[in-house]
PDB file of C-alpha atoms and ligand atoms in Angstrom:
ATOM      1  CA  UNK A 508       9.146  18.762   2.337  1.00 35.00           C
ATOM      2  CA  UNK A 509       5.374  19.284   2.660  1.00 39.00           C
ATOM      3  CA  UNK A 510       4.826  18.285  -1.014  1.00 37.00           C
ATOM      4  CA  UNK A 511       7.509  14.571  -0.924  1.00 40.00           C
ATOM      5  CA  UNK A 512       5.061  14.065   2.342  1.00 37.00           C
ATOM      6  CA  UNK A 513       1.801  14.870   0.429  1.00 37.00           C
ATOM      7  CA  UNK A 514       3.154  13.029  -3.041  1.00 39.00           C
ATOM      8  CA  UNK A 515       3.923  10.000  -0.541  1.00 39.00           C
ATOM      9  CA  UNK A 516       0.788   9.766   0.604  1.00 38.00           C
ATOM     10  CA  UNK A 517      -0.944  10.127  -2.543  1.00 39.00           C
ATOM     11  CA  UNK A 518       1.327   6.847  -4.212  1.00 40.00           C
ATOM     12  CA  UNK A 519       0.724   5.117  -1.143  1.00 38.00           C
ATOM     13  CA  UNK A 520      -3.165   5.677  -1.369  1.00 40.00           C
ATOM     14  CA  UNK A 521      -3.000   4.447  -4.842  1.00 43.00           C
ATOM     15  CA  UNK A 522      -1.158   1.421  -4.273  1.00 40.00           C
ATOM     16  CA  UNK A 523      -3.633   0.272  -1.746  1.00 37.00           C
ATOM     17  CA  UNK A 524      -6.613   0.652  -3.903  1.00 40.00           C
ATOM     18  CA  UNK A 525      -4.818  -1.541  -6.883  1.00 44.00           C
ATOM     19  CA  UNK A 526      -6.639  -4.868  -6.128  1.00 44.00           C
ATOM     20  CA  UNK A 527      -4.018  -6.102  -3.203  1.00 41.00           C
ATOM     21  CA  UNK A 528      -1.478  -6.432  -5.727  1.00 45.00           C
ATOM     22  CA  UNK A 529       2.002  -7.757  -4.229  1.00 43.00           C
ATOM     23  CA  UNK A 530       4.106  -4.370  -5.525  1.00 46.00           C
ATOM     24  CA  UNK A 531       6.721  -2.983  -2.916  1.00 43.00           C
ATOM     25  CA  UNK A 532       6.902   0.680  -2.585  1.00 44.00           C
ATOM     26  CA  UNK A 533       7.600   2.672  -5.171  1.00 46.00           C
ATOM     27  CA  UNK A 534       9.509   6.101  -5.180  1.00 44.00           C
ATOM     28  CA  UNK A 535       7.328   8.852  -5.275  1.00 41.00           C
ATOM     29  CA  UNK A 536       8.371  10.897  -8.174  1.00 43.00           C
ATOM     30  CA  UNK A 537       7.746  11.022 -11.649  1.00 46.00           C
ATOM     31  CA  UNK A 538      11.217  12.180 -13.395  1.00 48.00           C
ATOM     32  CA  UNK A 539      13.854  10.924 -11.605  1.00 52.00           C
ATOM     33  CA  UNK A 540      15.830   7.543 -12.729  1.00 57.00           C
ATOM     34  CA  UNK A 541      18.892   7.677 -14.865  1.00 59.00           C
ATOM     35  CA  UNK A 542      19.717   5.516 -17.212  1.00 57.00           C
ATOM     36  CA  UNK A 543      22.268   3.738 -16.939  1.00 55.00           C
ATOM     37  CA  UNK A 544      24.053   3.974 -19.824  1.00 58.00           C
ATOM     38  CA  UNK A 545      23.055   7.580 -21.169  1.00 58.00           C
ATOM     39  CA  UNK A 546      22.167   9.288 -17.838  1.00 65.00           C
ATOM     40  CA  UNK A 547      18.966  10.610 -19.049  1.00 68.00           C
ATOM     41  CA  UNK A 548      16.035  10.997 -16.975  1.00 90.00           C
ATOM     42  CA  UNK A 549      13.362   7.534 -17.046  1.00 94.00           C
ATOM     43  CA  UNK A 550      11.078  10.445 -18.457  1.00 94.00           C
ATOM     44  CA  UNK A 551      12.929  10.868 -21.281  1.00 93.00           C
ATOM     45  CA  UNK A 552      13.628   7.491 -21.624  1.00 95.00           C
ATOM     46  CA  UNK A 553       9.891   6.343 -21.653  1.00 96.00           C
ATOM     47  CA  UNK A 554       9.216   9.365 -24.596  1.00 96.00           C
ATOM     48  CA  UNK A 555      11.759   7.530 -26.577  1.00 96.00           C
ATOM     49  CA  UNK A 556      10.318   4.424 -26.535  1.00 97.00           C
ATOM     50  CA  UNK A 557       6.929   6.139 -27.057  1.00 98.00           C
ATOM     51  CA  UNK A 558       7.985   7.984 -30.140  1.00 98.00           C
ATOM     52  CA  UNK A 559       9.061   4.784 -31.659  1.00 98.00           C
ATOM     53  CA  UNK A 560      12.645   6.274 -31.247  1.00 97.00           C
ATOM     54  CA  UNK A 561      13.653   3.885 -29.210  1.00 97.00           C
ATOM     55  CA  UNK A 562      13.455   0.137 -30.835  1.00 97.00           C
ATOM     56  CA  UNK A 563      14.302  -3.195 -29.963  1.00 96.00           C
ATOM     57  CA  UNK A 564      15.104  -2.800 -26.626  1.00 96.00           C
ATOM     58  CA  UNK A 565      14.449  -6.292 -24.444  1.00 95.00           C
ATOM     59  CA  UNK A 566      13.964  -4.466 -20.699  1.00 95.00           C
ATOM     60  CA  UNK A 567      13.411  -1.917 -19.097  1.00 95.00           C
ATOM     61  CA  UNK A 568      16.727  -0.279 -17.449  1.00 93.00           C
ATOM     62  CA  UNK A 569      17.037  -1.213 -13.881  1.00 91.00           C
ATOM     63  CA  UNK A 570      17.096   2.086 -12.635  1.00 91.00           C
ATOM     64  CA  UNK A 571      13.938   2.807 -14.236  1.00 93.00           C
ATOM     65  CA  UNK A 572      11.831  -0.315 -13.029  1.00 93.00           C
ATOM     66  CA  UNK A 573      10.559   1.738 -10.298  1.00 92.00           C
ATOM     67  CA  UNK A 574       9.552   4.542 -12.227  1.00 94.00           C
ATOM     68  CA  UNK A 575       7.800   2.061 -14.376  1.00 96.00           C
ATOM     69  CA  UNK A 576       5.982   0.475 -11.764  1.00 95.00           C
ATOM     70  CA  UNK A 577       4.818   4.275 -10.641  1.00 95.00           C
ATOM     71  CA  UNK A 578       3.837   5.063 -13.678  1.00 96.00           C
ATOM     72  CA  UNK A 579       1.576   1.866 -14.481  1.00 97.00           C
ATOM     73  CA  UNK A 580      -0.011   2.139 -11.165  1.00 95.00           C
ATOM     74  CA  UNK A 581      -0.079   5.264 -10.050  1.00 94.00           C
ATOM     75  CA  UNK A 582      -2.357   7.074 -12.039  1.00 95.00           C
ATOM     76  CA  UNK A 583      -0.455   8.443 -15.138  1.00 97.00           C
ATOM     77  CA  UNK A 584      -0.779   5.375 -17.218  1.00 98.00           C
ATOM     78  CA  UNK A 585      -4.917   5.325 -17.183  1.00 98.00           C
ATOM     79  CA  UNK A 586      -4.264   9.120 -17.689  1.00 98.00           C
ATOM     80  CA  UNK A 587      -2.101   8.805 -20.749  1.00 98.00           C
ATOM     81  CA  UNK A 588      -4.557   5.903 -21.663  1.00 98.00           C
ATOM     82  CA  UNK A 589      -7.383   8.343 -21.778  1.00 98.00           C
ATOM     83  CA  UNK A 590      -6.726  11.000 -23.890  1.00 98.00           C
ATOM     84  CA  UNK A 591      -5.908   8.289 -26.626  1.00 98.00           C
ATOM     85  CA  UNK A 592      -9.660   6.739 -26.166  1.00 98.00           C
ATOM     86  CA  UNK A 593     -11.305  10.325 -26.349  1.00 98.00           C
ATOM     87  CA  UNK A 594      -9.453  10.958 -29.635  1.00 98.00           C
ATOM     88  CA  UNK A 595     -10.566   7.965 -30.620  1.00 98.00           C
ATOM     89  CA  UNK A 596     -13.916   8.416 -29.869  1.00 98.00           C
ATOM     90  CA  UNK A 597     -14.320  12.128 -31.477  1.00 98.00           C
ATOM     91  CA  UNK A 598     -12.963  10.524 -34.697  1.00 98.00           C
ATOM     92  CA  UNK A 599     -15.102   7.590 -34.716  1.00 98.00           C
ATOM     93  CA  UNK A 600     -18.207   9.633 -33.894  1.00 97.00           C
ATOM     94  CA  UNK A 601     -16.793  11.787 -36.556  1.00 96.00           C
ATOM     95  CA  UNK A 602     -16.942   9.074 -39.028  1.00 95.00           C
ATOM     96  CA  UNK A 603     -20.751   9.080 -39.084  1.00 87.00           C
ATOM     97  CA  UNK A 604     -20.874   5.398 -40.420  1.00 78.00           C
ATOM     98  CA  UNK A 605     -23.686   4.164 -39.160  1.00 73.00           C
ATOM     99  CA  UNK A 606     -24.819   1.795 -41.816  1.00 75.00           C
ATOM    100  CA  UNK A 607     -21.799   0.196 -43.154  1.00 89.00           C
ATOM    101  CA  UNK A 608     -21.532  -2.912 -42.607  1.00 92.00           C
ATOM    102  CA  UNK A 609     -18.098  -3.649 -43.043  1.00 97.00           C
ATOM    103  CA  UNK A 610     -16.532  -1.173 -40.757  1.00 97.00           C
ATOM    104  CA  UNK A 611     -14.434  -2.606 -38.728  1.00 98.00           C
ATOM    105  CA  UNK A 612     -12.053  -1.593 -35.884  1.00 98.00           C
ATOM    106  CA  UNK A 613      -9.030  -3.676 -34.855  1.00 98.00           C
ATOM    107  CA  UNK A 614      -7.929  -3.758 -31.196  1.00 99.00           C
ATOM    108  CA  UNK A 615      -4.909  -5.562 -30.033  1.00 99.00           C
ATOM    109  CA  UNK A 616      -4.872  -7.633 -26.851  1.00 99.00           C
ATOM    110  CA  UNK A 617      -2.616  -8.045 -24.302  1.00 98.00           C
ATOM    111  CA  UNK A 618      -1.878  -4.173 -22.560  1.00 98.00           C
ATOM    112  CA  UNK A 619      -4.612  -2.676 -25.593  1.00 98.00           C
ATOM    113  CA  UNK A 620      -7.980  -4.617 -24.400  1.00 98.00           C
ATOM    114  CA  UNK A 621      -6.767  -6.632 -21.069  1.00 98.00           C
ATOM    115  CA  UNK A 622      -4.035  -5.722 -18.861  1.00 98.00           C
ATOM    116  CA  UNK A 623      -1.167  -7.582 -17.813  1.00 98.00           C
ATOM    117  CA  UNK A 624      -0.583  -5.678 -14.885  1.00 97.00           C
ATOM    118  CA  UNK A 625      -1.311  -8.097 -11.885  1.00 97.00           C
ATOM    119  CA  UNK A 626       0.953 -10.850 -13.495  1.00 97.00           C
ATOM    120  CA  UNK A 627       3.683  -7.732 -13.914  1.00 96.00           C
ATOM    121  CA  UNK A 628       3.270  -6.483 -10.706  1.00 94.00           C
ATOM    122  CA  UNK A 629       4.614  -9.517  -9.077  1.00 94.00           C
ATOM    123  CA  UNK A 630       7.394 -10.569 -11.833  1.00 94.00           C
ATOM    124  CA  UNK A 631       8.679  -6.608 -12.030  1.00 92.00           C
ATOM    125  CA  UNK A 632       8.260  -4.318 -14.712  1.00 92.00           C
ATOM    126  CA  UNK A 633       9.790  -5.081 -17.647  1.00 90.00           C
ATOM    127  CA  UNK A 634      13.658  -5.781 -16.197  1.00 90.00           C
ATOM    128  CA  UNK A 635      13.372  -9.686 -16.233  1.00 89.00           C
ATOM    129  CA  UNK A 636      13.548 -11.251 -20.018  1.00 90.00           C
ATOM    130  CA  UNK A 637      10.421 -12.307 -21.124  1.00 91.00           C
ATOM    131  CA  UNK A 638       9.132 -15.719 -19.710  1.00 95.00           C
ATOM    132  CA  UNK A 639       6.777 -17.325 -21.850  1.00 94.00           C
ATOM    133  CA  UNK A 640       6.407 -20.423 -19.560  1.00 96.00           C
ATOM    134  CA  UNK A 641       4.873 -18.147 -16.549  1.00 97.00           C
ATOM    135  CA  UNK A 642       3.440 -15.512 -19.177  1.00 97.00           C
ATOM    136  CA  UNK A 643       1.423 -18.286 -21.002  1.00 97.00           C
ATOM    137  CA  UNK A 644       0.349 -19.828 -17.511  1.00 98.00           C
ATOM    138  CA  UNK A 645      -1.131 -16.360 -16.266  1.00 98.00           C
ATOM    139  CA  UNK A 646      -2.819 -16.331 -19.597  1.00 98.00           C
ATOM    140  CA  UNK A 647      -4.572 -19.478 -19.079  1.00 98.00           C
ATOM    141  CA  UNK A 648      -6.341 -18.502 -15.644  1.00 98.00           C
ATOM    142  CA  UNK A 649      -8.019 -16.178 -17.679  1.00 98.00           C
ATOM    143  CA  UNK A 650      -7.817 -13.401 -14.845  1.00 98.00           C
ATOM    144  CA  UNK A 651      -6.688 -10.541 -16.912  1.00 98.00           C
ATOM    145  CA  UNK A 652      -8.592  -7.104 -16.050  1.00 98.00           C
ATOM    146  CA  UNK A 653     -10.532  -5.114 -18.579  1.00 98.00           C
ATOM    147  CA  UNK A 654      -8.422  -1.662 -19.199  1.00 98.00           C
ATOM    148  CA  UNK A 655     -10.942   0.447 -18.364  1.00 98.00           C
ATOM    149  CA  UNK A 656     -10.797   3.280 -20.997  1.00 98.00           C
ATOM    150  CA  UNK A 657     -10.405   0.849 -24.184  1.00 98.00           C
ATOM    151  CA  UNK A 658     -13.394  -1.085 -22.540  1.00 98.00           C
ATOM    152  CA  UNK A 659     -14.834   2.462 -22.590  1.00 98.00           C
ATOM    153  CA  UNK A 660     -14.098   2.861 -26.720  1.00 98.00           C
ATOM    154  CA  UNK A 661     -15.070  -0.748 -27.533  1.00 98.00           C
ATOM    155  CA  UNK A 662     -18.267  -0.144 -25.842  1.00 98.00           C
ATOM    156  CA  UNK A 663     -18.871   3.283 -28.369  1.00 98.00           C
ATOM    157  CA  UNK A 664     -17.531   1.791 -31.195  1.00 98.00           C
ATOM    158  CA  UNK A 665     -20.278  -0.818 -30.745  1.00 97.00           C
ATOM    159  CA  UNK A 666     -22.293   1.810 -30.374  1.00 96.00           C
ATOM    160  CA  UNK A 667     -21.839   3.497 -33.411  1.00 96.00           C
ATOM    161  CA  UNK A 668     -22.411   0.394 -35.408  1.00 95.00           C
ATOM    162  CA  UNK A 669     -18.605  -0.189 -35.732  1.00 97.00           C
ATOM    163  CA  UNK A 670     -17.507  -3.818 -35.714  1.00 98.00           C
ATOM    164  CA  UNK A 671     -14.387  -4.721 -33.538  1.00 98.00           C
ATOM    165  CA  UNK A 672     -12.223  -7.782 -34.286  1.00 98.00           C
ATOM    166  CA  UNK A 673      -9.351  -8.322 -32.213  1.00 99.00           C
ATOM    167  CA  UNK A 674      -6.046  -9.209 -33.456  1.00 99.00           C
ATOM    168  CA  UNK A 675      -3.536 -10.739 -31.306  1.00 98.00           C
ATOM    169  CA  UNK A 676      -0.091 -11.881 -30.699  1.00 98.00           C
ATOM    170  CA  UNK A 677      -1.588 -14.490 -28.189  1.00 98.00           C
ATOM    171  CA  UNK A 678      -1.011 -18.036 -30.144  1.00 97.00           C
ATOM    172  CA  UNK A 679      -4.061 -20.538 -31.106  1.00 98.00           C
ATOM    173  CA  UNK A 680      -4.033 -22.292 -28.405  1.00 96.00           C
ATOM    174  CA  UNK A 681      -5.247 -19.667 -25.999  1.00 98.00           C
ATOM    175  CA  UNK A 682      -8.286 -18.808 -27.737  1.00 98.00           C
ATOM    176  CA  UNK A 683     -10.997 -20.654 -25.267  1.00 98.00           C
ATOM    177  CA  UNK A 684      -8.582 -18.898 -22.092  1.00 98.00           C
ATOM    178  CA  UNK A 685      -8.490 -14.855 -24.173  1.00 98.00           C
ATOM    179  CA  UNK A 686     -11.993 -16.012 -24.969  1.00 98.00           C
ATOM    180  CA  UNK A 687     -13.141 -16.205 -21.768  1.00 98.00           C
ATOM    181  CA  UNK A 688     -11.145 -13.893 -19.906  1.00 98.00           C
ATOM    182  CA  UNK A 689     -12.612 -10.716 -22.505  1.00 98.00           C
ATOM    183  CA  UNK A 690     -16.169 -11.740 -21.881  1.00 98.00           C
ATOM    184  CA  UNK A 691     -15.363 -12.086 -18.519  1.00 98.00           C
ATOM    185  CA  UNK A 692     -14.535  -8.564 -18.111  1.00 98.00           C
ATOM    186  CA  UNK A 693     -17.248  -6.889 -20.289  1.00 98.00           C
ATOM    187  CA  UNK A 694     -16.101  -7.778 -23.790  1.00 98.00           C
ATOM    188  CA  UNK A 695     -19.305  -9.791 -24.886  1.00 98.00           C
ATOM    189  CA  UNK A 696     -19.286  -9.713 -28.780  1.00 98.00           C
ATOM    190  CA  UNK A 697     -16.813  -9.185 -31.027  1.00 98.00           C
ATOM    191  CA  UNK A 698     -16.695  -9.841 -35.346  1.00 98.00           C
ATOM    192  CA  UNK A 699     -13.593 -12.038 -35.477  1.00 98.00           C
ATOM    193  CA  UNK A 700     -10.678 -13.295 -32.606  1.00 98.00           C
ATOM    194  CA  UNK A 701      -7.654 -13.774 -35.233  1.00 98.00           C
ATOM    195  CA  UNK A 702      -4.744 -15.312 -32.978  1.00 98.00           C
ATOM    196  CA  UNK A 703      -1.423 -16.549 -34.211  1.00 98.00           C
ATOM    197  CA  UNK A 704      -1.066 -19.673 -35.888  1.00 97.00           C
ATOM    198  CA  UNK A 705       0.555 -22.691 -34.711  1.00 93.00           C
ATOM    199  CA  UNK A 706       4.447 -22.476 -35.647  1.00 93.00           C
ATOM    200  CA  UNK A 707       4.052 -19.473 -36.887  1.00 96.00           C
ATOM    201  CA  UNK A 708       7.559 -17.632 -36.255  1.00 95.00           C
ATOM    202  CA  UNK A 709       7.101 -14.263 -37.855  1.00 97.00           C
ATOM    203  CA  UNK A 710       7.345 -10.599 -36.282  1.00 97.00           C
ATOM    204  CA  UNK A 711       4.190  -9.254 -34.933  1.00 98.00           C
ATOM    205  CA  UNK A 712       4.428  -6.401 -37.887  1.00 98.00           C
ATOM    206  CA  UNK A 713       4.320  -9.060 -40.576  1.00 98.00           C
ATOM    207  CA  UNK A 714       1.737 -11.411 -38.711  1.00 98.00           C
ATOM    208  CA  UNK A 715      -0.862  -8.357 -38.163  1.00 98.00           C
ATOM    209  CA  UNK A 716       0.005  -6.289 -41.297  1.00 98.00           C
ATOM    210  CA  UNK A 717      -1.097 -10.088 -43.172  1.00 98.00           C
ATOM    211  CA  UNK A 718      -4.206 -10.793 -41.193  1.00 98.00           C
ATOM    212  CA  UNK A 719      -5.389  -7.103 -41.860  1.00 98.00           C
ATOM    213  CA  UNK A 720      -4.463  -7.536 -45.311  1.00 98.00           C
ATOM    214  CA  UNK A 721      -6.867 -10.110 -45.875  1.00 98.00           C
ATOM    215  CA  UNK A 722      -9.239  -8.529 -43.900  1.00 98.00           C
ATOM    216  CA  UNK A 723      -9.598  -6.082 -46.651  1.00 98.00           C
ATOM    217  CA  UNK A 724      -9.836  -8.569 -49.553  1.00 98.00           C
ATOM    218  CA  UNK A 725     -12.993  -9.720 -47.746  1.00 98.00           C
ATOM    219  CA  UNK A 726     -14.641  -6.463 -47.743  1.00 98.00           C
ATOM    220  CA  UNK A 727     -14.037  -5.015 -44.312  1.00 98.00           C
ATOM    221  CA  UNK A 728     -12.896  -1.364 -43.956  1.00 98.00           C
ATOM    222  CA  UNK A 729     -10.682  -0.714 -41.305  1.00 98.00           C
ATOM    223  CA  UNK A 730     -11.640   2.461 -39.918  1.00 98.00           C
ATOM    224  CA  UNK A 731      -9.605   2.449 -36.930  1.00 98.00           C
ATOM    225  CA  UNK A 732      -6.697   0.487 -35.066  1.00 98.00           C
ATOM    226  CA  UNK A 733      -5.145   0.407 -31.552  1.00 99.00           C
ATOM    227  CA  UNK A 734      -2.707  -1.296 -29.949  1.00 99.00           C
ATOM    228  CA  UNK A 735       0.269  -0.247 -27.380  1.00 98.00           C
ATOM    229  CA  UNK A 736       3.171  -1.302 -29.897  1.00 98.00           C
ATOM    230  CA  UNK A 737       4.098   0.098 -32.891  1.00 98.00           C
ATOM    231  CA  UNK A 738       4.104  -3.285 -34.883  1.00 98.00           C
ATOM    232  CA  UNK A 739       0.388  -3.348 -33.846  1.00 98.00           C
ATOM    233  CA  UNK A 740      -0.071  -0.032 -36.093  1.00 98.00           C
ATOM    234  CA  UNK A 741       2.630   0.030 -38.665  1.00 98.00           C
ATOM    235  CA  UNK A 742       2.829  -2.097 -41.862  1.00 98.00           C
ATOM    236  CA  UNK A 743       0.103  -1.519 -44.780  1.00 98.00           C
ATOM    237  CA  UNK A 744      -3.146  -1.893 -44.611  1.00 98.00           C
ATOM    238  CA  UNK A 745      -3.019  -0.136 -41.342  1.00 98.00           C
ATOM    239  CA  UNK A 746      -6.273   1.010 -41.169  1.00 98.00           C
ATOM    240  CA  UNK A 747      -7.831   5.065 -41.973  1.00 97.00           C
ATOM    241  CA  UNK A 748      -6.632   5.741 -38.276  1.00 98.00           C
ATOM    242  CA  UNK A 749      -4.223   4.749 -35.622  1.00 98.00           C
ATOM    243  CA  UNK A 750      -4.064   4.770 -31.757  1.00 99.00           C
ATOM    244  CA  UNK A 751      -1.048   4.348 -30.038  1.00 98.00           C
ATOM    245  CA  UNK A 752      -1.440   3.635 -25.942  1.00 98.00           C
ATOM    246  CA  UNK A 753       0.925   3.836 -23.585  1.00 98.00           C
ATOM    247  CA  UNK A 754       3.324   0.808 -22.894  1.00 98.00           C
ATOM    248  CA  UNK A 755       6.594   1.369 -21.100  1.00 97.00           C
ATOM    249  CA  UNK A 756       6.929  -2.212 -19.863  1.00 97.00           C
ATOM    250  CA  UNK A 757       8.070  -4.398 -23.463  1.00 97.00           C
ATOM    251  CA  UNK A 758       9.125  -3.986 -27.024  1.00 97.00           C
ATOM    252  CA  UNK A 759       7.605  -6.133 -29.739  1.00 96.00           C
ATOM    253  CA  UNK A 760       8.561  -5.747 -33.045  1.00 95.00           C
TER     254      UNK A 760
HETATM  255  C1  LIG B 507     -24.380  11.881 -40.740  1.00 58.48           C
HETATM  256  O1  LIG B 507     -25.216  11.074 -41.539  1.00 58.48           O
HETATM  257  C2  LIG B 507     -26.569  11.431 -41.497  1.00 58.48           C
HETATM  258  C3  LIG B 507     -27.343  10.374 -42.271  1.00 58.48           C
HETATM  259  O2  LIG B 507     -26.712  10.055 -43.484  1.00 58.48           O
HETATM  260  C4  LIG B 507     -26.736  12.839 -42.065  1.00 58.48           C
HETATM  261  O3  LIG B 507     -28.083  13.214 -41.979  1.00 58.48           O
HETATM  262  C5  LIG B 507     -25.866  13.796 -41.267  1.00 58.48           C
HETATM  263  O4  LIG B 507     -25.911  15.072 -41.825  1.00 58.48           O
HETATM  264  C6  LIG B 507     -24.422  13.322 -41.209  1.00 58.48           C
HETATM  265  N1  LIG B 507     -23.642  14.160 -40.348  1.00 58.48           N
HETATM  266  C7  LIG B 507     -22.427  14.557 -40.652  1.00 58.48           C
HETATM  267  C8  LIG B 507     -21.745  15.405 -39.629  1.00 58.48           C
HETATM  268  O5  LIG B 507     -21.878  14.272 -41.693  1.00 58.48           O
HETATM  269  C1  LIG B 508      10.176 -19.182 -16.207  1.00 58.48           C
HETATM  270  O1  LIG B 508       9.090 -19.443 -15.356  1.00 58.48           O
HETATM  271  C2  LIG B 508       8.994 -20.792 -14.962  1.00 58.48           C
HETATM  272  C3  LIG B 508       7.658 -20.980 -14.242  1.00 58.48           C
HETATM  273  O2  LIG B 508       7.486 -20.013 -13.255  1.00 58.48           O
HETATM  274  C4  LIG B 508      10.200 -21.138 -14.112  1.00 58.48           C
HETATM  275  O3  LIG B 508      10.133 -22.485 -13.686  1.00 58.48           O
HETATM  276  C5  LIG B 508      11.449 -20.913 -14.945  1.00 58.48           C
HETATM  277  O4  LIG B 508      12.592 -21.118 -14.164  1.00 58.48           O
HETATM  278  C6  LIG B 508      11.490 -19.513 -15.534  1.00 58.48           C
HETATM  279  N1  LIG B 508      12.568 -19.417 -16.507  1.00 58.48           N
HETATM  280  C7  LIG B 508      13.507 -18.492 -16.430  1.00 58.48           C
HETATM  281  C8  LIG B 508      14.534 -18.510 -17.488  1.00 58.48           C
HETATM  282  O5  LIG B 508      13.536 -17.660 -15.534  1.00 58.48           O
HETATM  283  C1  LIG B 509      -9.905   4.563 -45.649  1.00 58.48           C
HETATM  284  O1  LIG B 509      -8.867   3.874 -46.305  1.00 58.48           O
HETATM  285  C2  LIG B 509      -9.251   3.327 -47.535  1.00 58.48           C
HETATM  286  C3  LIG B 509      -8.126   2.452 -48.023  1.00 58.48           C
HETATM  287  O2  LIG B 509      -6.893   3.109 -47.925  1.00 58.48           O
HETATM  288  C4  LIG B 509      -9.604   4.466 -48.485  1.00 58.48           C
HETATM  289  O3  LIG B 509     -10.003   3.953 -49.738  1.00 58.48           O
HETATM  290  C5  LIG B 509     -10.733   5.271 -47.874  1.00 58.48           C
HETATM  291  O4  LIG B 509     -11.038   6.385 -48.669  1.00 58.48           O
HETATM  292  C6  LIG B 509     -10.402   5.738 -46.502  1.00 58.48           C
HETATM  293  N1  LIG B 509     -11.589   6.312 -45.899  1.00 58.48           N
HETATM  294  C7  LIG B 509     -11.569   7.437 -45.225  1.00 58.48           C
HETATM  295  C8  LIG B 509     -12.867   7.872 -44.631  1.00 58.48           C
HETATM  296  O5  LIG B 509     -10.549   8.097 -45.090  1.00 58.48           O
HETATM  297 MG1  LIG B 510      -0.298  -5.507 -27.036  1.00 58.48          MG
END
């Protein structure tokens, strides 16, 4: 009893230091959740789709939106988050490239460099289909929030000499809002901002696996890539080393 009181508190201590976002409460557990359909544990369910196990899935069960939203704000996400940016750093330190030119390091966008959260927060966690008419107009306010331990890499890797290009998902014409919104938040140079082209209908595996692809014919060395799907990280040239963060809210593939 003592601990569901303390575990209460703590959730409820974390929810009001997450910038006044419009969240209701959220249970204050980690593991529980079934699924609907198998019974397993949310837990389990968020390691499948982690592993890459678990594909093509369009939402998050309903019984697990809640253990979504706990996760994403309540502390485990940046935690997760974290030991995937200090891997990252020991094997770019590691890399002792100081002096090449053409390394480069590829970071995704959207949940990899910025976070969605706020606009997720208030349209749930991944149970509502996709909604690119409300998606695309959070995206143009440019109000997206730095995730604070990729900020933390990008800010090595720049560091260490290594040159960071992002590759996104995000279509052309967002470039002057993502643009805006990553210097906004602390991401003031970068090599390259490759964005989708107009019309251009194919997965994200193809898209990125391309763009990297010529990447390479002009000379760069991908050194290292990160991104929160596994179409951001699959698909050849992928780049000496991948990161894989933490997103239990959508499935691209
Ligand atoms: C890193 O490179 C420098 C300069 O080339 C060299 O002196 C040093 O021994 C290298 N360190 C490692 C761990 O390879
Ligand atoms: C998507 O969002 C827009 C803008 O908020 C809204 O008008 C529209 O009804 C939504 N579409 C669906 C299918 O929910
Ligand atoms: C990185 O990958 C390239 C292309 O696959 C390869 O030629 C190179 O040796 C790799 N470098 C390191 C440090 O593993
Ligand atoms: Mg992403």
């Amino acid at each position: 009893m003592k601990l569901a009181i303390l575990l209460l508190f703590l959730v409820i201590s974390q929810l009001a230091t997450s910038n006044g976002m419009d969240v209701h409460l959220l249970r204050p557990f980690s593991g529980v959740g079934d699924h609907p359909i198998t019974g397993v544990s949310c837990t389990s369910w968020r390691f499948a789709v982690e592993t890459n196990n678990l594909r093509g899935w369009l939402t998050v069960p309903s019984t697990c939106e809640k253990y979504v939203g706990n996760y994403m704000i309540g502390g485990y996400y940046r935690q997760d988050s974290a030991i995937v940016v200090s891997e990252a750093i020991k094997y770019a330190k590691a890399l002792n490239s100081s002096g090449d030119s053409n390394n480069i390091w590829i970071f995704d966008i959207d949940e990899t460099t910025l976070s969605n959260l706020p606009y997720y927060a208030q349209h749930g966690f991944g149970v509502e289909p996709y909604n690119a008419t409300s998606f695309n107009a959070w995206v143009g306010k440019s109000m997206a929030p730095a995730l604070p331990e990729s900020l933390k890499l990008y800010e090595k890797l720049l560091s260490l000499g290594i040159k960071i290009i992002f590759l996104t998902g995000r279509s052309e014409d967002s470039r002057e809002a993502t643009s805006w919104n990553l210097k906004r938040v602390g991401y003031h140079t970068w090599e390259k901002l490759i964005l989708r082209g107009a019309g251009d209908k194919s997965s994200a595996v193809v898209y990125k696996s391309a763009e990297r692809e010529k990447l390479v014919k002009k000379g760069y060395k991908i050194v290292g890539n990160i991104g929160d799907q596994w179409s951001d990280i699959l698909g050849s040239p992928e780049g000496n080393r991948t990161f894989k963060l933490p997103d239990p809210m959508y499935y691209l593939s």
